[in-house]
Short mmCIF file of the C-alpha atoms (twelve columns), coordinates in Angstrom:
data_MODEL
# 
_entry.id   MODEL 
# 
loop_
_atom_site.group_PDB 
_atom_site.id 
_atom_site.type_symbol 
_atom_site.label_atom_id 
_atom_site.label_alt_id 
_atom_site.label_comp_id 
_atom_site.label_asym_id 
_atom_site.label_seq_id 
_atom_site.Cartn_x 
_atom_site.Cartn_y 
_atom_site.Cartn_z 
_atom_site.pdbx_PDB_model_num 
ATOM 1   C CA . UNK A 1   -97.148  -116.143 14.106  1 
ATOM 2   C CA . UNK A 2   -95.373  -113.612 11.795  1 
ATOM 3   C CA . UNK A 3   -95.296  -109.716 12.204  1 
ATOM 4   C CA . UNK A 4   -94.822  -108.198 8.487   1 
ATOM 5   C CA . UNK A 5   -92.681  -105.274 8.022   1 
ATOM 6   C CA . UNK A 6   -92.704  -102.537 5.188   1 
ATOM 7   C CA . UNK A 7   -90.323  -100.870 3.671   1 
ATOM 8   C CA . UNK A 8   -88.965  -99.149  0.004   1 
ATOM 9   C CA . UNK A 9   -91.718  -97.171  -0.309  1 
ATOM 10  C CA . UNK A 10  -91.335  -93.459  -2.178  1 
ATOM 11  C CA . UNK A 11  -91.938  -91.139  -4.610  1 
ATOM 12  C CA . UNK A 12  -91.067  -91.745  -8.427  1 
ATOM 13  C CA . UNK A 13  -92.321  -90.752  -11.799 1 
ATOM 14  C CA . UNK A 14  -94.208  -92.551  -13.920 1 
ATOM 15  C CA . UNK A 15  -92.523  -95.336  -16.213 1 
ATOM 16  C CA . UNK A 16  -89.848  -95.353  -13.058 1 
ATOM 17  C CA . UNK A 17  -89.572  -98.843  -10.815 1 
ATOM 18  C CA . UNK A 18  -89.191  -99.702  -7.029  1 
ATOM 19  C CA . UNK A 19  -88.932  -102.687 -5.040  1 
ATOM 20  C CA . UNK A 20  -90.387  -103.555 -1.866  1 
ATOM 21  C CA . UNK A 21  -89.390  -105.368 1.153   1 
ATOM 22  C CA . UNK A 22  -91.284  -106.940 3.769   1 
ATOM 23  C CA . UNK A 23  -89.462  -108.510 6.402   1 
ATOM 24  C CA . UNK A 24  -90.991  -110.863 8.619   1 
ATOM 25  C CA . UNK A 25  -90.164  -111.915 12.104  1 
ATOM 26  C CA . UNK A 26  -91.437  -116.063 12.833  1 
ATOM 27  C CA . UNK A 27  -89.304  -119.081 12.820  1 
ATOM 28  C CA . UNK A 28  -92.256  -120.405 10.566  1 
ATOM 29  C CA . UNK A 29  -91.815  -117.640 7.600   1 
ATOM 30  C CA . UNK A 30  -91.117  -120.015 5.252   1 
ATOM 31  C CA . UNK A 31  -94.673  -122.019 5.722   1 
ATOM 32  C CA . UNK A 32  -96.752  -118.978 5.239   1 
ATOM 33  C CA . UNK A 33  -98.349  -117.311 2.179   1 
ATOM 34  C CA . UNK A 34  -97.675  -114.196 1.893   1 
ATOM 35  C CA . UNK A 35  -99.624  -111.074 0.421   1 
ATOM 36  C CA . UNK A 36  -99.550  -107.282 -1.180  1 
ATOM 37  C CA . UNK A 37  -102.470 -105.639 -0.926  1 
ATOM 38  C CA . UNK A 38  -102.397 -101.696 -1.712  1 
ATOM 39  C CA . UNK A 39  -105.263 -98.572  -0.638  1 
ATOM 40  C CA . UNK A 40  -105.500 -95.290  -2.273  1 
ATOM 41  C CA . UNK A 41  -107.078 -92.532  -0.400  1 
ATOM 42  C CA . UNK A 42  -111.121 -93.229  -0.483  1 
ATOM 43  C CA . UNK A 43  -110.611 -96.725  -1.591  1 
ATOM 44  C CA . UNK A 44  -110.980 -100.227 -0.825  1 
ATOM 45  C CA . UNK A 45  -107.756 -102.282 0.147   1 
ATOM 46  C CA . UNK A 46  -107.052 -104.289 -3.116  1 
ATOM 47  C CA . UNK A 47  -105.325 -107.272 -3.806  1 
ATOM 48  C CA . UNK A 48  -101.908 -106.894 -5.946  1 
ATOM 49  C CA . UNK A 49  -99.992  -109.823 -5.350  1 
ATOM 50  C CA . UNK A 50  -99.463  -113.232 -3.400  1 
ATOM 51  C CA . UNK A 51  -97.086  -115.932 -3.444  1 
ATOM 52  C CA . UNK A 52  -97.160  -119.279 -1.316  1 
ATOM 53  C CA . UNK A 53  -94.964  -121.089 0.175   1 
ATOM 54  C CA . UNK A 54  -94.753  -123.810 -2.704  1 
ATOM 55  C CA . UNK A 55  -93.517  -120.351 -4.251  1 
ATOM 56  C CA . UNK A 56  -96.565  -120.218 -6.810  1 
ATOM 57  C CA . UNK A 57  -97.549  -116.483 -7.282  1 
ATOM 58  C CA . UNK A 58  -100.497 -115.138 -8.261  1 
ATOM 59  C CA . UNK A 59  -101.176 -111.293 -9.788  1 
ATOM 60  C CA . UNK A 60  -103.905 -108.884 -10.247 1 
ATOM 61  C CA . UNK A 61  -104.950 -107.763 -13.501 1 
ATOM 62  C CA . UNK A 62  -104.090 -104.296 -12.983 1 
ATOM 63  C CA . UNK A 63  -100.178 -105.150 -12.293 1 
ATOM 64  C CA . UNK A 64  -99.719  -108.560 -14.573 1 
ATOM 65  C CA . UNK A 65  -96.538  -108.041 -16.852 1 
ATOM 66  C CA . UNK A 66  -95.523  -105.252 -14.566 1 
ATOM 67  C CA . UNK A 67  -94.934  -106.076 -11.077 1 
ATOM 68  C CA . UNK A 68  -93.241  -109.884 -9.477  1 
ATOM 69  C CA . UNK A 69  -93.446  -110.961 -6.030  1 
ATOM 70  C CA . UNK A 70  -90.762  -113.253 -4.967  1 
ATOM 71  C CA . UNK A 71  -89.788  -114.753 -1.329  1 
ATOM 72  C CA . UNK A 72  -86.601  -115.247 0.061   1 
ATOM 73  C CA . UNK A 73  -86.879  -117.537 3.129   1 
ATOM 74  C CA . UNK A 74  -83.075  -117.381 4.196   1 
ATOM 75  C CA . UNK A 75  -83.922  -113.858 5.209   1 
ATOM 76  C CA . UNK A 76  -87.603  -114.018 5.907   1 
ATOM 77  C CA . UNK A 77  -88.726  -111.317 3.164   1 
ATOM 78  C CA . UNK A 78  -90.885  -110.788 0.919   1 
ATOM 79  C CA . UNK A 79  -90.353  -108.372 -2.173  1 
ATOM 80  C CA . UNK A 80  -92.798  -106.509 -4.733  1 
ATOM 81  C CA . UNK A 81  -90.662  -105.361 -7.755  1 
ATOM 82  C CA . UNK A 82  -92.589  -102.909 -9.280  1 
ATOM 83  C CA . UNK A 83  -91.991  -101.183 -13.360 1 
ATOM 84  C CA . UNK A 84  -93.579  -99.042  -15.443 1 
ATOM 85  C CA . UNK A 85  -94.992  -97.471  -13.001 1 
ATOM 86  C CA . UNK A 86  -98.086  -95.233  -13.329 1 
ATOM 87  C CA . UNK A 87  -100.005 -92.547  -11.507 1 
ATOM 88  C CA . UNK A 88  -102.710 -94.883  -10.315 1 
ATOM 89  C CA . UNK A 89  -100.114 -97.188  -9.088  1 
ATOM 90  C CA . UNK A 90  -100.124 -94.220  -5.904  1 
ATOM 91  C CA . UNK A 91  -101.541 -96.216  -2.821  1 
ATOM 92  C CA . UNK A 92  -100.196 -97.318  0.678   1 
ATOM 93  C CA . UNK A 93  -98.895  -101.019 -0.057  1 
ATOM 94  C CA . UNK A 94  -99.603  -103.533 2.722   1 
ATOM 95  C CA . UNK A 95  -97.902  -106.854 3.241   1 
ATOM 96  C CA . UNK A 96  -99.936  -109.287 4.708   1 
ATOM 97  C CA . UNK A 97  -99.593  -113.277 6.109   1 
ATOM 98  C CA . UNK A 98  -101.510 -116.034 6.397   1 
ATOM 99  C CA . UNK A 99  -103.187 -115.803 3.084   1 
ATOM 100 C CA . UNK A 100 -102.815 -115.903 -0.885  1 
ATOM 101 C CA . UNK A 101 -106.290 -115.461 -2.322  1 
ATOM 102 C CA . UNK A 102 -107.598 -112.034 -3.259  1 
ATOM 103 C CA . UNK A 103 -109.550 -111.661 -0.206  1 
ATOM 104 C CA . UNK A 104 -108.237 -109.294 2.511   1 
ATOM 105 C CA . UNK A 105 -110.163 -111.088 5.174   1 
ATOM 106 C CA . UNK A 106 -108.170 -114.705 4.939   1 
ATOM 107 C CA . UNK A 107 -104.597 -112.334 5.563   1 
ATOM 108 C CA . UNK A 108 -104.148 -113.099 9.538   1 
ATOM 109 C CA . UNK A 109 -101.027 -110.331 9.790   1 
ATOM 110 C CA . UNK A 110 -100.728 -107.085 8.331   1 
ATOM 111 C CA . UNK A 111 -97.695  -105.008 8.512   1 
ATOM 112 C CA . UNK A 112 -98.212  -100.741 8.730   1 
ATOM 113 C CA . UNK A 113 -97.840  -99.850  4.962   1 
ATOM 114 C CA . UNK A 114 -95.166  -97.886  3.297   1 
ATOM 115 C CA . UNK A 115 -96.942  -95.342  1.094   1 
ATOM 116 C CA . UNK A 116 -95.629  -95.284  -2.994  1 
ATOM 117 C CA . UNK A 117 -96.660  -92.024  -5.057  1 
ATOM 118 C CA . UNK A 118 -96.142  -91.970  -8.858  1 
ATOM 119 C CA . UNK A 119 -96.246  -88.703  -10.146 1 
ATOM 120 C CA . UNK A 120 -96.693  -88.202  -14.145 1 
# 
């Protein structure tokens, strides 16, 4: 079992960049997927990034070229490094465990969020 941890989040202007953190308590960090999922206000939770423990990673459209996920097991984290940010980049960012495809619903553990606002 993991517990996922936010954290970096803030407000920037567009064509800025910021990374986020996710630590995650477990002795077993290193055999879990992990996820970032992000939800703007009246919106679904979408997908944004995953990486598994073989290290593969895996992107959504929306953020290919622009954001990386990496994973550094030594310190049980998880980072987003996000450029070129835009506007609709604005959402709550979620890291979740457990999982590496799309779908919210195969994520077992969800941190609390840490909310990122890109003004223009």
């Amino acid at each position: 079992q993991v517990q996922p941890v936010e954290s970096g989040g803030g407000l920037v202007q567009a064509g800025a960049s910021l990374r986020l953190s996710c630590a995650a308590s477990g002795r077993a960090f290193s055999t879990y997927d992990m996820g970032w999922f992000r939800q703007a206000p009246g919106k679904e939770r979408d997908f944004v990034a995953s990486i598994k423990w073989t290290r593969a990673t895996y992107y959504a459209d929306s953020v290919k070229g622009r954001f990386t996920i990496s994973r550094d097991n030594a310190k049980n984290t998880v980072y987003l490094q996000m450029s070129s940010l835009k506007p609709e980049d604005t959402a709550v960012y979620y890291c979740a465990a457990g999982g590496v495809s799309p779908n919210a619903k195969d994520y077992n553990y969800w941190g609390q969020g840490t909310q990122v606002t890109v003004s223009s």
